[in-house]
Coordinates of C-alpha atoms in Angstrom, one line a residue:
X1 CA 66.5 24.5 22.9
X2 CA 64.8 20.9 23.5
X3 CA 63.2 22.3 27.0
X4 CA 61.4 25.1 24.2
X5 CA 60.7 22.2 22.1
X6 CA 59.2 20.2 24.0
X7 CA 57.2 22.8 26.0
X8 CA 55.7 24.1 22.9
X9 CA 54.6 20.7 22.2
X10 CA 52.5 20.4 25.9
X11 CA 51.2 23.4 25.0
X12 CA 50.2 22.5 21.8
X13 CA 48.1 19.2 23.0
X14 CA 46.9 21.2 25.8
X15 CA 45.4 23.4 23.4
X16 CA 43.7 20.4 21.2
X17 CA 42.6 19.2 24.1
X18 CA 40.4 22.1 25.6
X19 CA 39.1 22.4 21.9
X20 CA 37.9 19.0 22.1
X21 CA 36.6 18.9 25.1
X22 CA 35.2 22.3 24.1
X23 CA 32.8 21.2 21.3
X24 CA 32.2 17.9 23.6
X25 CA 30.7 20.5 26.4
X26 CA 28.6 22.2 23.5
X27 CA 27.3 18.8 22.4
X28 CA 25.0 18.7 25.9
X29 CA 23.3 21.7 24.7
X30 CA 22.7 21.2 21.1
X31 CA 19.7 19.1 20.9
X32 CA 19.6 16.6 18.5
X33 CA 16.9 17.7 16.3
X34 CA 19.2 20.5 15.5
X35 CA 22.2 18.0 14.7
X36 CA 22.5 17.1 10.8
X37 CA 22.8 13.4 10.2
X38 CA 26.0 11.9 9.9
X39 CA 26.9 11.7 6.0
X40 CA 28.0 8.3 6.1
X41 CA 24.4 7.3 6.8
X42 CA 22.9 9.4 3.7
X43 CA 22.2 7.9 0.4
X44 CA 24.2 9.3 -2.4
X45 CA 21.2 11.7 -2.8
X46 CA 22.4 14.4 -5.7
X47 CA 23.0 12.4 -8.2
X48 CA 20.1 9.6 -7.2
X49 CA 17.8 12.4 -7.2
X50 CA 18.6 13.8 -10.5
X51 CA 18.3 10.4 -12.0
X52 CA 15.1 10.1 -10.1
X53 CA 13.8 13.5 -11.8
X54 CA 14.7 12.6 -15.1
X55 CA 12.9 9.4 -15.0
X56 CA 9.4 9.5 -16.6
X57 CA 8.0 8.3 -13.7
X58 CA 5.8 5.4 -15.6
X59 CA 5.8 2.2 -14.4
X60 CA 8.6 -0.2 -17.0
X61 CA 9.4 -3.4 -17.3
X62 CA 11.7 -2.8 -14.2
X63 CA 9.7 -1.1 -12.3
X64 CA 9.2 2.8 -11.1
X65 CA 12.3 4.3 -10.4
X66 CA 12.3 5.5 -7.1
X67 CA 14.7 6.5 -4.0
X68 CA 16.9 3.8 -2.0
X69 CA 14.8 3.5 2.0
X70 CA 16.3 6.4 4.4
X71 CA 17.7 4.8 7.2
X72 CA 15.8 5.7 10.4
X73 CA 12.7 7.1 9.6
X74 CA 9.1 5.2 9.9
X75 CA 8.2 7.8 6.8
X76 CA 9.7 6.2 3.5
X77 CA 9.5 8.7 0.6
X78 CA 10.7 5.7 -1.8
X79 CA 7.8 3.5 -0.9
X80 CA 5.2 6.7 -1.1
X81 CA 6.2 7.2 -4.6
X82 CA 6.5 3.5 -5.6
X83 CA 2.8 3.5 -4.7
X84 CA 1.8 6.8 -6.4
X85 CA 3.3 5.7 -9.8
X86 CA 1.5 2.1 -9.2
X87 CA -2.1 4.1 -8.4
X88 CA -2.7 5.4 -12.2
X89 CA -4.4 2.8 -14.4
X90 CA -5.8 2.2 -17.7
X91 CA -7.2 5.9 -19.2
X92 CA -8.2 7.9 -16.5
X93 CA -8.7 4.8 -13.4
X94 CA -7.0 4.7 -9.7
X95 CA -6.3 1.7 -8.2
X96 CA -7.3 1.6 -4.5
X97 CA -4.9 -0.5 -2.9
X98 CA -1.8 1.6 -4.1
X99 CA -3.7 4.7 -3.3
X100 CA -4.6 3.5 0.2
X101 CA -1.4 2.4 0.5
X102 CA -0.1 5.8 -0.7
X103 CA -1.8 7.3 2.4
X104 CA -0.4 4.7 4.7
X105 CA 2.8 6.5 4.3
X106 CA 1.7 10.0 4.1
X107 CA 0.0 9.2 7.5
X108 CA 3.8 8.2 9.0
X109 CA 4.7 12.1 7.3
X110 CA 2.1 13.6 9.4
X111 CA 3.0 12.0 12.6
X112 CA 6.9 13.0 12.2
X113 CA 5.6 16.3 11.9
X114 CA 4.7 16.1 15.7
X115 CA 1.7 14.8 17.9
X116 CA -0.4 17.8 17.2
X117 CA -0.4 17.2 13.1
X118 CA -0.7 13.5 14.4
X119 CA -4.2 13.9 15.9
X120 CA -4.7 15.1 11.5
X121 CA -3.6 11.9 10.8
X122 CA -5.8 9.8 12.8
X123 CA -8.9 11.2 10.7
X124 CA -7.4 9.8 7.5
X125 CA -6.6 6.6 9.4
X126 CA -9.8 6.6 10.1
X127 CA -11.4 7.0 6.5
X128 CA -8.8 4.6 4.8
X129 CA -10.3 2.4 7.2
X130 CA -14.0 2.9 6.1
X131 CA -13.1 1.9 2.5
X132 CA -10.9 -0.9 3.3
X133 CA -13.8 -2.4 5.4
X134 CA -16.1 -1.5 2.6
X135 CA -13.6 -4.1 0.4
X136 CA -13.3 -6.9 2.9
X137 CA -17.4 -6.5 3.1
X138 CA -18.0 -6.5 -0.5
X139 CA -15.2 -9.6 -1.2
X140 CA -17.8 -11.9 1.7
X141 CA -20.8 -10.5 -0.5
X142 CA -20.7 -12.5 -3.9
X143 CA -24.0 -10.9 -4.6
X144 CA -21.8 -7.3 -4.4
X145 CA -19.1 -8.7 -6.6
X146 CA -21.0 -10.5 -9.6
X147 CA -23.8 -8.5 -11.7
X148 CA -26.7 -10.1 -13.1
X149 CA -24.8 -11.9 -15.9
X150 CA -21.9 -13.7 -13.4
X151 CA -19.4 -10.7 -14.4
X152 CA -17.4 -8.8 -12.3
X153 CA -19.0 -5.1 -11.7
X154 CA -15.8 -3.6 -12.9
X155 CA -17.1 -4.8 -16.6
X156 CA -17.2 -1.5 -18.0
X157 CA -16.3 0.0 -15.0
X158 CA -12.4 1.6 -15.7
X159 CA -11.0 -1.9 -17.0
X160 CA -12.1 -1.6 -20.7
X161 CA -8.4 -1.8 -21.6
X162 CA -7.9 -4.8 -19.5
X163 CA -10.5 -7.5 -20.0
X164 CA -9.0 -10.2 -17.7
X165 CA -8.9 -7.3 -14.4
X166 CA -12.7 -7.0 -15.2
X167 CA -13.4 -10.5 -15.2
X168 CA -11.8 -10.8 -11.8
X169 CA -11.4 -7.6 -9.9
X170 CA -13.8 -6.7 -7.0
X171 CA -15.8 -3.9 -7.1
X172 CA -13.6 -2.1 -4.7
X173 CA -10.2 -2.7 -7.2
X174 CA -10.3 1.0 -8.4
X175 CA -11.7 4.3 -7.9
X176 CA -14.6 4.2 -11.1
X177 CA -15.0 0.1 -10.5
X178 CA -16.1 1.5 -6.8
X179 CA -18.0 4.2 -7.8
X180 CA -20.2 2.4 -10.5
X181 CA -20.8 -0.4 -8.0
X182 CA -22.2 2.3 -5.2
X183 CA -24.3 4.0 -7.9
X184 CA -25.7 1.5 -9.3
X185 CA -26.7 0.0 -5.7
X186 CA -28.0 3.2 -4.2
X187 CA -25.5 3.3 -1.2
X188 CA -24.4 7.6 -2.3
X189 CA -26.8 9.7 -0.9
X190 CA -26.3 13.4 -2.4
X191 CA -28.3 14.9 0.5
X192 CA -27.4 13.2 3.6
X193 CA -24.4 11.7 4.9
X194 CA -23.3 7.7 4.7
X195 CA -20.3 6.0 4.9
X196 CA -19.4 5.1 1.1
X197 CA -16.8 5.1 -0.3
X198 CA -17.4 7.6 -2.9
X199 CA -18.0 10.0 0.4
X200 CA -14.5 8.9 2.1
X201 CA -12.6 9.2 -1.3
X202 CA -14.1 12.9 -1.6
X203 CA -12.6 13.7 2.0
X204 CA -9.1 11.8 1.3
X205 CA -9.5 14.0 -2.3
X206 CA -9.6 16.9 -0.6
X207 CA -7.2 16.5 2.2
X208 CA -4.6 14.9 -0.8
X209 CA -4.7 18.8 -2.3
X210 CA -3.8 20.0 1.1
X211 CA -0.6 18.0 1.2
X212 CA 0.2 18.4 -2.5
X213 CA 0.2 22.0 -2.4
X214 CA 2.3 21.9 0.8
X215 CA 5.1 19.7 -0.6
X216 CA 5.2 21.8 -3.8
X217 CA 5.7 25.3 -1.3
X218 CA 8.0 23.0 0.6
X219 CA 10.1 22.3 -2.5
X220 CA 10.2 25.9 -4.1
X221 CA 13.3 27.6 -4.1
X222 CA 13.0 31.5 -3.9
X223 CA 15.8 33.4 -6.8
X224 CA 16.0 36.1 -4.1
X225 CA 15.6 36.0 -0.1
X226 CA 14.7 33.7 2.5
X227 CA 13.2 30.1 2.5
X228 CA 9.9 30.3 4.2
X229 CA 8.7 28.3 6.8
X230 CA 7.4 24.8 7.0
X231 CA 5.1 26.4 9.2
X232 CA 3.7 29.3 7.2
X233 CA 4.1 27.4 3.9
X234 CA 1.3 24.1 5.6
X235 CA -0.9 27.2 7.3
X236 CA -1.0 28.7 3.8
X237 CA -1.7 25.5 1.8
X238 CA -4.2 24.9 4.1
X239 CA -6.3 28.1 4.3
X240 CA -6.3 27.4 0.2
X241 CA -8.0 24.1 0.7
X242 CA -9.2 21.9 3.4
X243 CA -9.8 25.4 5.3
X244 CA -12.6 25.7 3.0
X245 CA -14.6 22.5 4.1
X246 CA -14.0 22.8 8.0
X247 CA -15.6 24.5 10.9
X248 CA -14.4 27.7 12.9
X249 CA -13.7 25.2 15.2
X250 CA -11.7 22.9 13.4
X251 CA -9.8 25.5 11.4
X252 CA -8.6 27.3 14.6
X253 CA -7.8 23.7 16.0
X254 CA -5.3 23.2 12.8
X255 CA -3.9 26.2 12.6
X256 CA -2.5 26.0 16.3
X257 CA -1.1 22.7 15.0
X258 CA 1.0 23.9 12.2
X259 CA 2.4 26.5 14.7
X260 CA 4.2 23.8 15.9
X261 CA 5.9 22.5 12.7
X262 CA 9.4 21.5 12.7
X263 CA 12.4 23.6 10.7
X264 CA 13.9 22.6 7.2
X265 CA 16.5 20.9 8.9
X266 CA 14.3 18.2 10.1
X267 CA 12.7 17.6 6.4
X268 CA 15.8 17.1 4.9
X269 CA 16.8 14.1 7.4
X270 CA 13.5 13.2 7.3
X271 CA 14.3 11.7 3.1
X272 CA 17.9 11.8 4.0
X273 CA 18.6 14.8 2.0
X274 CA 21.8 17.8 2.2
X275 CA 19.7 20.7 1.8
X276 CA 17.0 22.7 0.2
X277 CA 18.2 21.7 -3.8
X278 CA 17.9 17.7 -3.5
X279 CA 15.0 18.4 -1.5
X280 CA 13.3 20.6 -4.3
X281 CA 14.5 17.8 -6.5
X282 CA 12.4 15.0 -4.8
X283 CA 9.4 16.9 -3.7
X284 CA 8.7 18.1 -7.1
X285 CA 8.6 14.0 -8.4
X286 CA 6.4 13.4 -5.5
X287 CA 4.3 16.2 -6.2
X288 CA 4.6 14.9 -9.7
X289 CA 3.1 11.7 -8.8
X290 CA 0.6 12.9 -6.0
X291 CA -0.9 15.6 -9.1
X292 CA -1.6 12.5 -11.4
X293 CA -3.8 10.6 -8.8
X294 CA -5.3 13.7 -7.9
X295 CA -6.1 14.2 -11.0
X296 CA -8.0 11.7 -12.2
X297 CA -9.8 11.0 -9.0
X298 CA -11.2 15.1 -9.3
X299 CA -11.9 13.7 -13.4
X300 CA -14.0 10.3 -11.9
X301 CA -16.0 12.9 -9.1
X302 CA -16.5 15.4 -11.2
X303 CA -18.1 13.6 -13.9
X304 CA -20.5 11.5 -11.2
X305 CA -21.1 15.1 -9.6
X306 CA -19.6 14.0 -6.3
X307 CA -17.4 16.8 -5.9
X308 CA -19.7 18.8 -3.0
X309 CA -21.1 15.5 -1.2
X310 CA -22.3 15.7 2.0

């Protein structure tokens, strides 16, 4: 009887053994993309994200409530949102550094999305770049940054409710600050093409659209049948938008880029997320945030008719 014992026993480690070394075998052939991340390493994200979609999203005394960092990942959806809900200003104003900063990070989104979105990407580097330039230009330009009275050109400009910003903010400090500046010195053409700022905001305006209507696809949830693909679901939001201002050329160029989206999977590690319902969660307070920029930047163009610059 102890011989059956412990034979039973061998067999029984035998058996653990060749299942471990089983799903050790497998590992080689899983890639890693396709691995989730190891829980230990995610934020408590249900009930963080609930909190976070409960919030008001306004800007306290402590701060906008936003997401802890996601360990990992150049892309931080915290630090997009904490500049989205610090972009809004007085009435109906955008500040520019939070909103460039805002793109800073939706730039790191597009390159996790794979070099082909990447080479997207590189055209909004390039246009955040044109208005930051524009800033440091204006800043060595004290002719640029006082009016005829000594005041700063923001007087009047988008800082009514904040007299001390418009005795010291640049002309470049907000969206209607920038565009009253550019107006008033001739530098929008509304028949040829320059390099203002009011031009490179329209571009950034419409390629902000773009990604809002994306994330909001992203984040819906269908009642009945299948998720759809990242893929489909940027294609789509595209053809609805920036489809509309680009070549043949550049649409077909795109559209062969999106093919190459990642899955879900690869979203929800990309904000440290389980799955598709904390996911819906946060994209809908980034979309949140993202609609009241855009917003008021299509309110500022539209009453300057700059919404079809060249």
């Amino acid at each position: 009887m102890l011989h059956l014992l412990c034979r039973a026993q061998s067999v029984k480690q035998m058996s653990n053994l060749n299942v471990a070394n089983h799903f050790r075998v497998l590992s080689f052939f899983v890639p890693l993309s396709m691995a989730p991340p190891p829980l230990t390493h995610l934020p408590s994200p249900l009930r963080q994200l609930h909190q976070l979609y409960n919030s008001s999203g306004v800007v306290g005394a402590e701060g906008p409530q936003v997401l802890e960092g996601c360990p990992g990942q150049t892309f931080q959806v915290s630090l997009l949102l904490t500049h989205l809900l610090a972009a809004p200003a007085y009435q109906s104003d955008v500040l520019l550094q939070p909103y460039l900063s805002s793109w800073d990070e939706l730039v790191k989104f597009m390159e996790a999305l794979g070099p082909m979105v990447g080479l997207i990407s590189k055209e909004i580097e390039t246009k955040t770049s044109i208005i930051r330039q524009l800033a440091l230009l204006s800043e060595k330009n004290s002719e640029a940054e006082l009016g005829p009275d000594g005041s700063s050109v923001n007087t009047g400009a988008g800082t009514e409710n904040d007299p001390e910003a418009s005795q010291h903010a640049g002309p470049y400090h907000s969206l209607r600050s920038m565009i009253w500046m550019e107006m008033k010195q001739g530098l929008v053409d509304f028949q040829h093409q320059t390099e203002s700022g009011c031009r490179t905001i329209l571009r950034l305006h419409r390629a902000l659209l773009w990604l809002k209507l994306f994330l909001q696809k992203l984040a819906e949830t269908p009642v009945a049948g299948r998720l759809r693909s990242p893929s489909e679901l940027c294609r789509e939001s595209y053809q609805n938008t920036l489809a509309n201002h680009h070549t043949w050329f550049v649409r077909r160029a795109a559209e062969l880029a999106f093919i190459a989206l990642p899955e879900r999977g690869f979203f929800y590690r990309l904000v440290c997320v389980q799955g598709q319902e904390d996911l819906s969660i946060l994209l809908n307070k980034v979309v949140e945030a993202i609609g009241e920029v855009y917003n008021r930047t299509q309110k500022a163009l539209d009453e300057n008719g700059m919404l079809d610059l060249p």
